[in-house]
Amino acid sequence: MTETSTRMDVLGLFPAGTQLAADGVLTIGGCRLDDIAAEYGTPTMIVAESALRQRARDYLREFRSRWPRSDVAFASKSFPCTAIQRVMAQEGLHLDVAGGGEIVSAVAAGADPARMVLHGNAKTDEEIQMAVDSGIGLVVVDNFDDIDRLERLVPRGHNQACLVRVIPGVAATTHTSVATGHVGSKFGLLPGDARRAISRIERSAVLHCAGVHTHVGSQLLSAGELAAAVAPIAALGTFEVYDLGGGLGVRYTYAEHPPSLAEYAEAMVEQAHELLPGDSRIIVEPGRSMGAASACTLYRVTTVKRGPVTHVAVDGGMGDNLEVSLYGQRFEATIADRVGGGREVSLVGRHCESGDELISSVPLQDPRVGDLVAVPVTGAYCYTMSNQYNGARRIPVVFTADGVARLVVRRDTWADLLSRDV
């Protein structure tokens, strides 16, 4: 493979519109990565705002052109940043919120609670009360205890719309930690129990069963596996709403080739046309496939240790990207001003764990101390799982658009590390 083709492959993993400046420096949203590092430091997560907005518009177009009564609910858990949720709301998306914290940030983002879907397999009284007080549009019933809490906390005279989450019995081809649709999953109810839950909700004085929900898993590279979840919920009866979940995979590496958004929408809606009432409303809940490719994380090389394996250490790691350690997710990377090519090295983090390896056997072109390293496709689950291991300060989030960079989440201060001490 030539250096030129390698460079093009690398650019294909970065947000749409990413270019090289005349001197070879990566630019995202029209902003040079070296300028962003100079202003905001490293590590920093960079989000191409225009690419994110366009992805939201594309999702709505692909589904509504095939099924007019479609809604897209952004899975906030993938990037529960107020600025991200605000973009989704501005683009006309609903929000899928998992727990009280995501309710709080979504409300702060200005999202309409009536356009929110509350998830969670272990909702507390406090979270149910927050949902009721906020006016959450749909509460997903994951178990019979949810029904107990809702009947106790929803005031008389109110009619809370619910969806019953169903285990579809689909064994997803993905990491076991993000598979959710198999028999034995901690999420949802098997069809027999789901029927009992539906019947109980329909008899309730304060609850209304608007429909059913299902979800197969995350980072699925087969549209067929995603579409296979429609039949099990269709078999439960006729409802106003069928929530088909999310799970579409994204391209993290050169070797991965997930279905296109159009292919995914076609597979899901084809099943909907065959199995669901034509006047029903369908909801899809993209998270990873909505935001992952719109962001990258920028690091600075602190150490290069040569030996049987060349270790290139950067100033971040598992504190800002836990997906590698948790799921074994593969990423790619490049030197920000020497894009593509190079010999394979081990890109490692700063944390005191041998497992803190961001990417093994990744080609980097002549890495040196002080270089900027950009890792693409970090716009899902990296921010939300960030942590302060070894006293690391959680990293900032910077939006870029039309050559302007703006801070939307600041970096932790040293004082933040002590802020919860009493």
CSV table of C-alpha atoms in Angstrom, one decimal:
chain,number,residue,atom,x,y,z
A,1,MET,CA,0.0,0.0,0.0
A,2,THR,CA,1.4,3.4,-1.0
A,3,GLU,CA,1.8,6.2,1.5
A,4,THR,CA,-0.7,8.3,-0.5
A,5,SER,CA,-3.4,5.6,-0.3
A,6,THR,CA,-2.6,5.1,3.4
A,7,ARG,CA,-3.1,8.8,4.0
A,8,MET,CA,-6.5,8.6,2.2
A,9,ASP,CA,-7.5,5.6,4.3
A,10,VAL,CA,-6.7,7.5,7.5
A,11,LEU,CA,-8.6,10.6,6.4
A,12,GLY,CA,-11.6,8.4,5.7
A,13,LEU,CA,-11.9,7.6,9.4
A,14,PHE,CA,-12.0,11.3,10.5
A,15,PRO,CA,-15.1,13.5,10.5
A,16,ALA,CA,-16.6,14.5,7.1
A,17,GLY,CA,-14.8,17.6,5.9
A,18,THR,CA,-11.5,16.8,7.5
A,19,GLN,CA,-8.6,18.1,5.3
A,20,LEU,CA,-4.9,18.6,5.3
A,21,ALA,CA,-3.5,22.2,5.5
A,22,ALA,CA,-0.9,23.2,3.0
A,23,ASP,CA,1.9,22.2,5.4
A,24,GLY,CA,0.3,18.8,6.1
A,25,VAL,CA,-1.5,19.4,9.4
A,26,LEU,CA,-4.9,17.9,9.9
A,27,THR,CA,-7.8,20.3,10.1
A,28,ILE,CA,-11.2,19.4,11.5
A,29,GLY,CA,-14.1,21.7,10.9
A,30,GLY,CA,-11.6,24.1,9.3
A,31,CYS,CA,-9.5,24.3,12.5
A,32,ARG,CA,-5.9,23.1,12.6
A,33,LEU,CA,-5.2,20.5,15.3
A,34,ASP,CA,-1.9,22.2,16.3
A,35,ASP,CA,-3.8,25.4,17.0
A,36,ILE,CA,-6.4,23.5,19.0
A,37,ALA,CA,-3.7,21.9,21.1
A,38,ALA,CA,-2.0,25.3,21.6
A,39,GLU,CA,-5.2,26.8,22.9
A,40,TYR,CA,-6.9,24.0,24.8
A,41,GLY,CA,-4.0,21.6,25.6
A,42,THR,CA,-4.0,17.9,25.3
A,43,PRO,CA,-5.7,15.4,25.6
A,44,THR,CA,-8.7,17.1,24.0
A,45,MET,CA,-11.8,15.7,22.3
A,46,ILE,CA,-12.7,17.5,19.1
A,47,VAL,CA,-16.2,17.3,17.6
A,48,ALA,CA,-16.9,18.4,14.1
A,49,GLU,CA,-20.3,20.1,14.7
A,50,SER,CA,-21.4,20.3,11.0
A,51,ALA,CA,-20.7,16.6,10.6
A,52,LEU,CA,-22.7,15.8,13.7
A,53,ARG,CA,-25.6,17.9,12.6
A,54,GLN,CA,-25.6,16.4,9.1
A,55,ARG,CA,-25.7,12.9,10.6
A,56,ALA,CA,-28.8,13.8,12.6
A,57,ARG,CA,-30.4,15.1,9.4
A,58,ASP,CA,-29.4,12.1,7.4
A,59,TYR,CA,-31.0,9.8,10.0
A,60,LEU,CA,-34.3,11.6,9.9
A,61,ARG,CA,-34.3,11.7,6.1
A,62,GLU,CA,-33.5,8.0,5.6
A,63,PHE,CA,-36.2,6.8,8.0
A,64,ARG,CA,-39.0,9.3,7.3
A,65,SER,CA,-38.6,8.9,3.5
A,66,ARG,CA,-39.4,5.2,4.1
A,67,TRP,CA,-41.8,5.4,7.0
A,68,PRO,CA,-43.2,8.9,7.5
A,69,ARG,CA,-44.2,8.3,11.2
A,70,SER,CA,-40.6,7.7,12.2
A,71,ASP,CA,-38.8,9.4,15.1
A,72,VAL,CA,-35.1,9.3,15.9
A,73,ALA,CA,-34.2,9.3,19.6
A,74,PHE,CA,-30.5,10.0,20.2
A,75,ALA,CA,-29.1,7.6,22.7
A,76,SER,CA,-27.7,10.1,25.2
A,77,LYS,CA,-25.7,7.5,27.0
A,78,SER,CA,-23.2,7.4,24.1
A,79,PHE,CA,-22.3,11.1,24.6
A,80,PRO,CA,-24.3,12.7,27.5
A,81,CYS,CA,-22.8,16.1,27.0
A,82,THR,CA,-25.3,19.0,27.3
A,83,ALA,CA,-23.9,20.6,24.1
A,84,ILE,CA,-24.3,17.3,22.2
A,85,GLN,CA,-27.9,16.8,23.5
A,86,ARG,CA,-28.6,20.5,22.5
A,87,VAL,CA,-27.5,19.8,18.9
A,88,MET,CA,-29.7,16.7,18.7
A,89,ALA,CA,-32.8,18.6,20.0
A,90,GLN,CA,-32.1,21.5,17.7
A,91,GLU,CA,-32.0,19.1,14.8
A,92,GLY,CA,-35.5,17.7,15.7
A,93,LEU,CA,-34.4,14.5,17.4
A,94,HIS,CA,-35.9,13.0,20.5
A,95,LEU,CA,-33.6,12.0,23.3
A,96,ASP,CA,-33.2,8.5,24.9
A,97,VAL,CA,-32.1,9.1,28.5
A,98,ALA,CA,-30.8,6.4,30.8
A,99,GLY,CA,-31.2,7.6,34.3
A,100,GLY,CA,-31.5,10.8,36.3
A,101,GLY,CA,-28.2,12.3,35.3
A,102,GLU,CA,-29.1,12.2,31.6
A,103,ILE,CA,-32.5,13.7,32.4
A,104,VAL,CA,-30.8,16.6,34.1
A,105,SER,CA,-28.4,17.3,31.3
A,106,ALA,CA,-31.1,16.9,28.6
A,107,VAL,CA,-33.3,19.4,30.4
A,108,ALA,CA,-30.3,21.8,30.8
A,109,ALA,CA,-29.8,21.4,27.0
A,110,GLY,CA,-33.3,22.8,26.4
A,111,ALA,CA,-34.8,19.5,25.2
A,112,ASP,CA,-38.5,19.0,25.6
A,113,PRO,CA,-39.1,16.2,28.2
A,114,ALA,CA,-42.2,15.1,26.3
A,115,ARG,CA,-39.8,14.1,23.5
A,116,MET,CA,-37.6,11.9,25.8
A,117,VAL,CA,-37.6,8.2,26.3
A,118,LEU,CA,-36.4,7.0,29.7
A,119,HIS,CA,-34.5,3.7,29.9
A,120,GLY,CA,-32.9,1.7,32.7
A,121,ASN,CA,-33.0,-1.8,34.0
A,122,ALA,CA,-32.7,-0.7,37.7
A,123,LYS,CA,-34.6,2.6,37.9
A,124,THR,CA,-34.8,4.0,41.4
A,125,ASP,CA,-37.8,5.8,43.1
A,126,GLU,CA,-35.9,9.0,42.7
A,127,GLU,CA,-35.4,8.6,38.9
A,128,ILE,CA,-39.1,7.6,38.4
A,129,GLN,CA,-40.1,10.7,40.4
A,130,MET,CA,-37.8,12.8,38.2
A,131,ALA,CA,-39.4,11.4,35.1
A,132,VAL,CA,-42.9,12.1,36.3
A,133,ASP,CA,-42.1,15.6,37.6
A,134,SER,CA,-40.3,16.5,34.4
A,135,GLY,CA,-43.0,15.2,32.1
A,136,ILE,CA,-41.0,12.5,30.3
A,137,GLY,CA,-42.9,11.4,27.3
A,138,LEU,CA,-42.2,7.6,27.3
A,139,VAL,CA,-41.0,5.5,30.2
A,140,VAL,CA,-39.6,2.1,29.1
A,141,VAL,CA,-40.8,-0.6,31.5
A,142,ASP,CA,-37.9,-3.1,31.9
A,143,ASN,CA,-39.4,-5.2,34.8
A,144,PHE,CA,-42.4,-5.5,37.0
A,145,ASP,CA,-40.8,-3.4,39.7
A,146,ASP,CA,-40.9,-0.5,37.3
A,147,ILE,CA,-44.7,-0.9,37.1
A,148,ASP,CA,-44.9,-1.0,40.9
A,149,ARG,CA,-42.9,2.2,41.2
A,150,LEU,CA,-44.8,4.0,38.5
A,151,GLU,CA,-48.2,3.1,39.9
A,152,ARG,CA,-47.1,4.3,43.3
A,153,LEU,CA,-45.5,7.6,42.1
A,154,VAL,CA,-47.6,8.7,39.1
A,155,PRO,CA,-50.3,11.0,40.5
A,156,ARG,CA,-54.0,10.1,40.1
A,157,GLY,CA,-55.4,11.9,37.1
A,158,HIS,CA,-52.2,11.6,35.2
A,159,ASN,CA,-51.7,9.0,32.4
A,160,GLN,CA,-48.0,8.0,31.9
A,161,ALA,CA,-47.3,6.5,28.5
A,162,CYS,CA,-45.0,3.4,28.7
A,163,LEU,CA,-43.2,1.0,26.4
A,164,VAL,CA,-42.5,-2.6,27.5
A,165,ARG,CA,-39.0,-3.7,26.7
A,166,VAL,CA,-38.9,-7.1,25.1
A,167,ILE,CA,-36.0,-9.6,24.9
A,168,PRO,CA,-36.1,-10.5,21.2
A,169,GLY,CA,-34.0,-13.6,21.5
A,170,VAL,CA,-31.4,-12.5,18.9
A,171,ALA,CA,-27.8,-13.4,19.6
A,172,ALA,CA,-25.8,-10.5,18.3
A,173,THR,CA,-22.4,-10.8,16.7
A,174,THR,CA,-20.7,-8.3,18.9
A,175,HIS,CA,-18.8,-8.1,22.2
A,176,THR,CA,-20.6,-9.8,25.0
A,177,SER,CA,-20.6,-6.7,27.1
A,178,VAL,CA,-22.7,-4.8,24.6
A,179,ALA,CA,-25.0,-7.6,23.5
A,180,THR,CA,-28.5,-7.1,24.9
A,181,GLY,CA,-31.1,-9.0,22.9
A,182,HIS,CA,-30.2,-12.6,23.8
A,183,VAL,CA,-32.1,-14.9,26.2
A,184,GLY,CA,-30.5,-14.2,29.6
A,185,SER,CA,-30.0,-10.5,29.0
A,186,LYS,CA,-30.4,-8.3,32.1
A,187,PHE,CA,-32.5,-5.9,30.0
A,188,GLY,CA,-36.2,-6.4,29.3
A,189,LEU,CA,-38.7,-9.2,29.6
A,190,LEU,CA,-39.1,-12.4,27.7
A,191,PRO,CA,-42.2,-12.4,25.4
A,192,GLY,CA,-44.4,-14.3,27.9
A,193,ASP,CA,-43.5,-11.9,30.7
A,194,ALA,CA,-43.9,-9.0,28.4
A,195,ARG,CA,-47.5,-10.0,27.7
A,196,ARG,CA,-48.2,-10.1,31.4
A,197,ALA,CA,-46.6,-6.6,31.8
A,198,ILE,CA,-48.6,-5.2,28.9
A,199,SER,CA,-51.8,-6.6,30.4
A,200,ARG,CA,-51.1,-5.2,33.8
A,201,ILE,CA,-50.3,-1.7,32.4
A,202,GLU,CA,-53.5,-1.7,30.4
A,203,ARG,CA,-55.4,-2.3,33.6
A,204,SER,CA,-53.7,0.5,35.4
A,205,ALA,CA,-55.5,3.7,36.4
A,206,VAL,CA,-52.4,5.9,35.8
A,207,LEU,CA,-50.4,4.1,33.1
A,208,HIS,CA,-50.9,3.6,29.4
A,209,CYS,CA,-49.1,1.0,27.2
A,210,ALA,CA,-48.2,3.0,24.2
A,211,GLY,CA,-46.2,0.2,22.7
A,212,VAL,CA,-43.1,-2.1,22.9
A,213,HIS,CA,-39.4,-1.7,22.8
A,214,THR,CA,-36.5,-3.9,21.8
A,215,HIS,CA,-32.7,-3.7,21.4
A,216,VAL,CA,-30.3,-6.3,20.1
A,217,GLY,CA,-27.0,-4.7,21.1
A,218,SER,CA,-24.3,-2.3,20.1
A,219,GLN,CA,-21.7,-2.1,17.3
A,220,LEU,CA,-23.5,-4.6,15.1
A,221,LEU,CA,-22.2,-4.9,11.5
A,222,SER,CA,-25.1,-6.8,10.2
A,223,ALA,CA,-28.3,-5.1,9.2
A,224,GLY,CA,-30.0,-8.5,9.2
A,225,GLU,CA,-29.3,-9.0,12.9
A,226,LEU,CA,-30.8,-5.6,13.7
A,227,ALA,CA,-33.9,-6.2,11.6
A,228,ALA,CA,-34.4,-9.7,13.2
A,229,ALA,CA,-35.7,-8.0,16.4
A,230,VAL,CA,-38.9,-6.6,14.6
A,231,ALA,CA,-40.7,-9.9,14.4
A,232,PRO,CA,-40.6,-10.8,18.1
A,233,ILE,CA,-42.2,-7.5,19.1
A,234,ALA,CA,-44.7,-7.5,16.2
A,235,ALA,CA,-46.0,-10.9,17.5
A,236,LEU,CA,-47.1,-9.2,20.8
A,237,GLY,CA,-49.9,-7.3,19.1
A,238,THR,CA,-51.0,-4.0,17.7
A,239,PHE,CA,-49.6,-0.8,19.3
A,240,GLU,CA,-49.3,2.8,18.6
A,241,VAL,CA,-45.4,2.7,19.0
A,242,TYR,CA,-42.8,0.2,18.1
A,243,ASP,CA,-39.3,1.2,19.4
A,244,LEU,CA,-36.7,-0.7,17.4
A,245,GLY,CA,-33.7,0.4,19.5
A,246,GLY,CA,-30.3,1.2,18.0
A,247,GLY,CA,-27.1,-0.7,17.6
A,248,LEU,CA,-25.8,0.1,14.1
A,249,GLY,CA,-22.0,-0.4,14.1
A,250,VAL,CA,-19.5,2.2,12.9
A,251,ARG,CA,-16.2,1.9,11.1
A,252,TYR,CA,-13.4,2.1,13.7
A,253,THR,CA,-10.7,0.4,11.6
A,254,TYR,CA,-9.7,0.1,8.0
A,255,ALA,CA,-11.0,-3.5,8.0
A,256,GLU,CA,-14.5,-2.8,9.2
A,257,HIS,CA,-17.3,-2.1,6.7
A,258,PRO,CA,-20.6,-1.6,8.5
A,259,PRO,CA,-23.9,-1.2,6.6
A,260,SER,CA,-24.6,2.3,5.4
A,261,LEU,CA,-27.3,4.3,7.0
A,262,ALA,CA,-29.5,3.8,3.9
A,263,GLU,CA,-29.0,0.0,4.1
A,264,TYR,CA,-29.8,-0.1,7.8
A,265,ALA,CA,-33.0,2.0,7.3
A,266,GLU,CA,-34.1,-0.1,4.4
A,267,ALA,CA,-33.6,-3.3,6.4
A,268,MET,CA,-35.5,-2.1,9.4
A,269,VAL,CA,-38.4,-0.5,7.4
A,270,GLU,CA,-38.7,-3.5,5.1
A,271,GLN,CA,-39.5,-5.6,8.2
A,272,ALA,CA,-41.8,-2.8,9.5
A,273,HIS,CA,-43.8,-2.8,6.3
A,274,GLU,CA,-44.1,-6.6,6.4
A,275,LEU,CA,-45.0,-7.0,10.1
A,276,LEU,CA,-46.2,-3.7,11.7
A,277,PRO,CA,-49.4,-1.8,11.3
A,278,GLY,CA,-49.0,0.8,8.6
A,279,ASP,CA,-50.3,3.7,10.8
A,280,SER,CA,-48.0,2.9,13.8
A,281,ARG,CA,-45.1,5.1,14.8
A,282,ILE,CA,-41.6,3.6,14.9
A,283,ILE,CA,-38.7,4.9,16.9
A,284,VAL,CA,-35.0,4.2,16.4
A,285,GLU,CA,-32.4,5.0,19.0
A,286,PRO,CA,-28.9,5.6,17.4
A,287,GLY,CA,-26.1,6.4,19.7
A,288,ARG,CA,-22.7,5.1,18.5
A,289,SER,CA,-23.7,5.4,14.9
A,290,MET,CA,-24.9,9.0,15.4
A,291,GLY,CA,-21.9,10.5,17.0
A,292,ALA,CA,-18.8,8.3,16.9
A,293,ALA,CA,-17.4,9.4,13.6
A,294,SER,CA,-17.9,13.1,14.2
A,295,ALA,CA,-15.2,13.3,16.8
A,296,CYS,CA,-11.5,12.5,17.4
A,297,THR,CA,-9.2,12.7,20.4
A,298,LEU,CA,-5.9,14.6,20.3
A,299,TYR,CA,-2.9,13.6,22.4
A,300,ARG,CA,0.7,14.6,22.8
A,301,VAL,CA,3.5,12.1,22.7
A,302,THR,CA,5.4,12.2,26.0
A,303,THR,CA,7.8,9.2,25.6
A,304,VAL,CA,9.1,7.0,22.8
A,305,LYS,CA,10.6,3.8,24.2
A,306,ARG,CA,12.3,1.6,21.5
A,307,GLY,CA,13.0,-2.1,21.9
A,308,PRO,CA,11.5,-5.4,20.8
A,309,VAL,CA,8.2,-3.4,20.8
A,310,THR,CA,8.3,0.4,20.3
A,311,HIS,CA,6.1,2.0,22.9
A,312,VAL,CA,4.8,5.5,22.1
A,313,ALA,CA,3.3,6.9,25.2
A,314,VAL,CA,0.8,9.8,25.2
A,315,ASP,CA,-0.6,12.1,27.9
A,316,GLY,CA,-4.0,10.3,28.0
A,317,GLY,CA,-5.2,6.7,27.8
A,318,MET,CA,-7.8,4.7,29.6
A,319,GLY,CA,-8.9,7.7,31.6
A,320,ASP,CA,-10.4,9.2,28.4
A,321,ASN,CA,-10.9,6.0,26.3
A,322,LEU,CA,-12.0,3.0,28.3
A,323,GLU,CA,-13.5,1.2,25.3
A,324,VAL,CA,-10.2,-0.5,24.6
A,325,SER,CA,-9.8,-2.0,28.1
A,326,LEU,CA,-13.5,-2.8,28.5
A,327,TYR,CA,-14.4,-4.2,25.0
A,328,GLY,CA,-11.1,-4.7,23.3
A,329,GLN,CA,-12.3,-2.1,20.7
A,330,ARG,CA,-9.7,-1.4,18.0
A,331,PHE,CA,-8.9,2.2,17.0
A,332,GLU,CA,-6.5,3.7,14.5
A,333,ALA,CA,-4.3,6.8,14.8
A,334,THR,CA,-2.0,9.1,13.0
A,335,ILE,CA,0.6,11.8,13.7
A,336,ALA,CA,-1.3,15.1,13.1
A,337,ASP,CA,1.3,16.6,10.8
A,338,ARG,CA,2.6,13.4,9.2
A,339,VAL,CA,-0.6,11.6,8.2
A,340,GLY,CA,-0.5,8.0,7.1
A,341,GLY,CA,2.3,5.5,6.7
A,342,GLY,CA,5.0,4.6,9.2
A,343,ARG,CA,6.1,1.6,11.1
A,344,GLU,CA,3.9,-0.3,13.6
A,345,VAL,CA,4.2,0.7,17.2
A,346,SER,CA,2.2,0.2,20.4
A,347,LEU,CA,0.4,3.4,21.3
A,348,VAL,CA,0.1,3.4,25.1
A,349,GLY,CA,-1.4,5.6,27.8
A,350,ARG,CA,-0.1,7.2,30.9
A,351,HIS,CA,-2.0,5.1,33.5
A,352,CYS,CA,-0.5,2.6,35.8
A,353,GLU,CA,-2.0,-0.5,34.1
A,354,SER,CA,-0.4,-2.7,31.5
A,355,GLY,CA,-3.8,-2.8,29.9
A,356,ASP,CA,-3.6,0.9,29.2
A,357,GLU,CA,-2.8,0.3,25.6
A,358,LEU,CA,-4.8,2.5,23.3
A,359,ILE,CA,-3.8,0.8,20.1
A,360,SER,CA,-1.5,-2.2,19.4
A,361,SER,CA,0.5,-2.5,16.1
A,362,VAL,CA,-0.6,0.9,14.7
A,363,PRO,CA,1.5,2.5,12.0
A,364,LEU,CA,2.8,6.0,13.0
A,365,GLN,CA,5.2,7.9,10.8
A,366,ASP,CA,8.5,8.6,12.8
A,367,PRO,CA,6.8,9.4,16.2
A,368,ARG,CA,8.8,11.8,18.4
A,369,VAL,CA,8.3,13.4,21.8
A,370,GLY,CA,6.1,16.4,21.4
A,371,ASP,CA,4.2,15.1,18.4
A,372,LEU,CA,0.4,15.4,18.3
A,373,VAL,CA,-1.4,12.1,17.7
A,374,ALA,CA,-5.0,12.1,16.6
A,375,VAL,CA,-7.3,9.1,17.2
A,376,PRO,CA,-10.5,9.2,15.2
A,377,VAL,CA,-14.0,7.8,15.9
A,378,THR,CA,-14.0,8.6,19.6
A,379,GLY,CA,-17.4,10.4,19.6
A,380,ALA,CA,-19.3,7.5,21.4
A,381,TYR,CA,-18.8,6.2,24.9
A,382,CYS,CA,-15.4,7.7,25.4
A,383,TYR,CA,-16.6,10.9,27.0
A,384,THR,CA,-19.3,9.2,29.1
A,385,MET,CA,-16.8,6.6,30.5
A,386,SER,CA,-14.0,9.1,31.2
A,387,ASN,CA,-12.6,8.8,34.7
A,388,GLN,CA,-10.0,10.3,37.1
A,389,TYR,CA,-7.8,7.2,37.5
A,390,ASN,CA,-4.3,8.1,38.8
A,391,GLY,CA,-5.6,11.6,39.4
A,392,ALA,CA,-6.1,12.3,35.8
A,393,ARG,CA,-8.2,15.3,34.9
A,394,ARG,CA,-11.1,14.6,32.6
A,395,ILE,CA,-10.5,16.1,29.2
A,396,PRO,CA,-12.3,19.0,27.5
A,397,VAL,CA,-14.6,18.9,24.6
A,398,VAL,CA,-14.2,21.4,21.7
A,399,PHE,CA,-16.6,22.0,18.9
A,400,THR,CA,-15.2,23.1,15.5
A,401,ALA,CA,-17.2,24.6,12.6
A,402,ASP,CA,-16.3,26.9,9.8
A,403,GLY,CA,-12.8,27.5,11.1
A,404,VAL,CA,-13.9,28.4,14.6
A,405,ALA,CA,-13.2,26.3,17.7
A,406,ARG,CA,-15.3,26.7,20.9
A,407,LEU,CA,-15.0,25.0,24.2
A,408,VAL,CA,-18.2,23.3,25.3
A,409,VAL,CA,-16.8,21.2,28.3
A,410,ARG,CA,-13.8,22.5,30.2
A,411,ARG,CA,-10.9,20.3,31.4
A,412,ASP,CA,-11.0,19.3,35.1
A,413,THR,CA,-9.0,21.5,37.4
A,414,TRP,CA,-6.8,20.1,40.1
A,415,ALA,CA,-9.3,21.5,42.5
A,416,ASP,CA,-12.0,19.4,40.9
A,417,LEU,CA,-10.2,16.3,42.1
A,418,LEU,CA,-10.8,17.5,45.7
A,419,SER,CA,-14.3,19.0,45.2
A,420,ARG,CA,-16.2,16.1,46.7
A,421,ASP,CA,-14.1,15.8,49.8
A,422,VAL,CA,-15.9,16.6,53.1
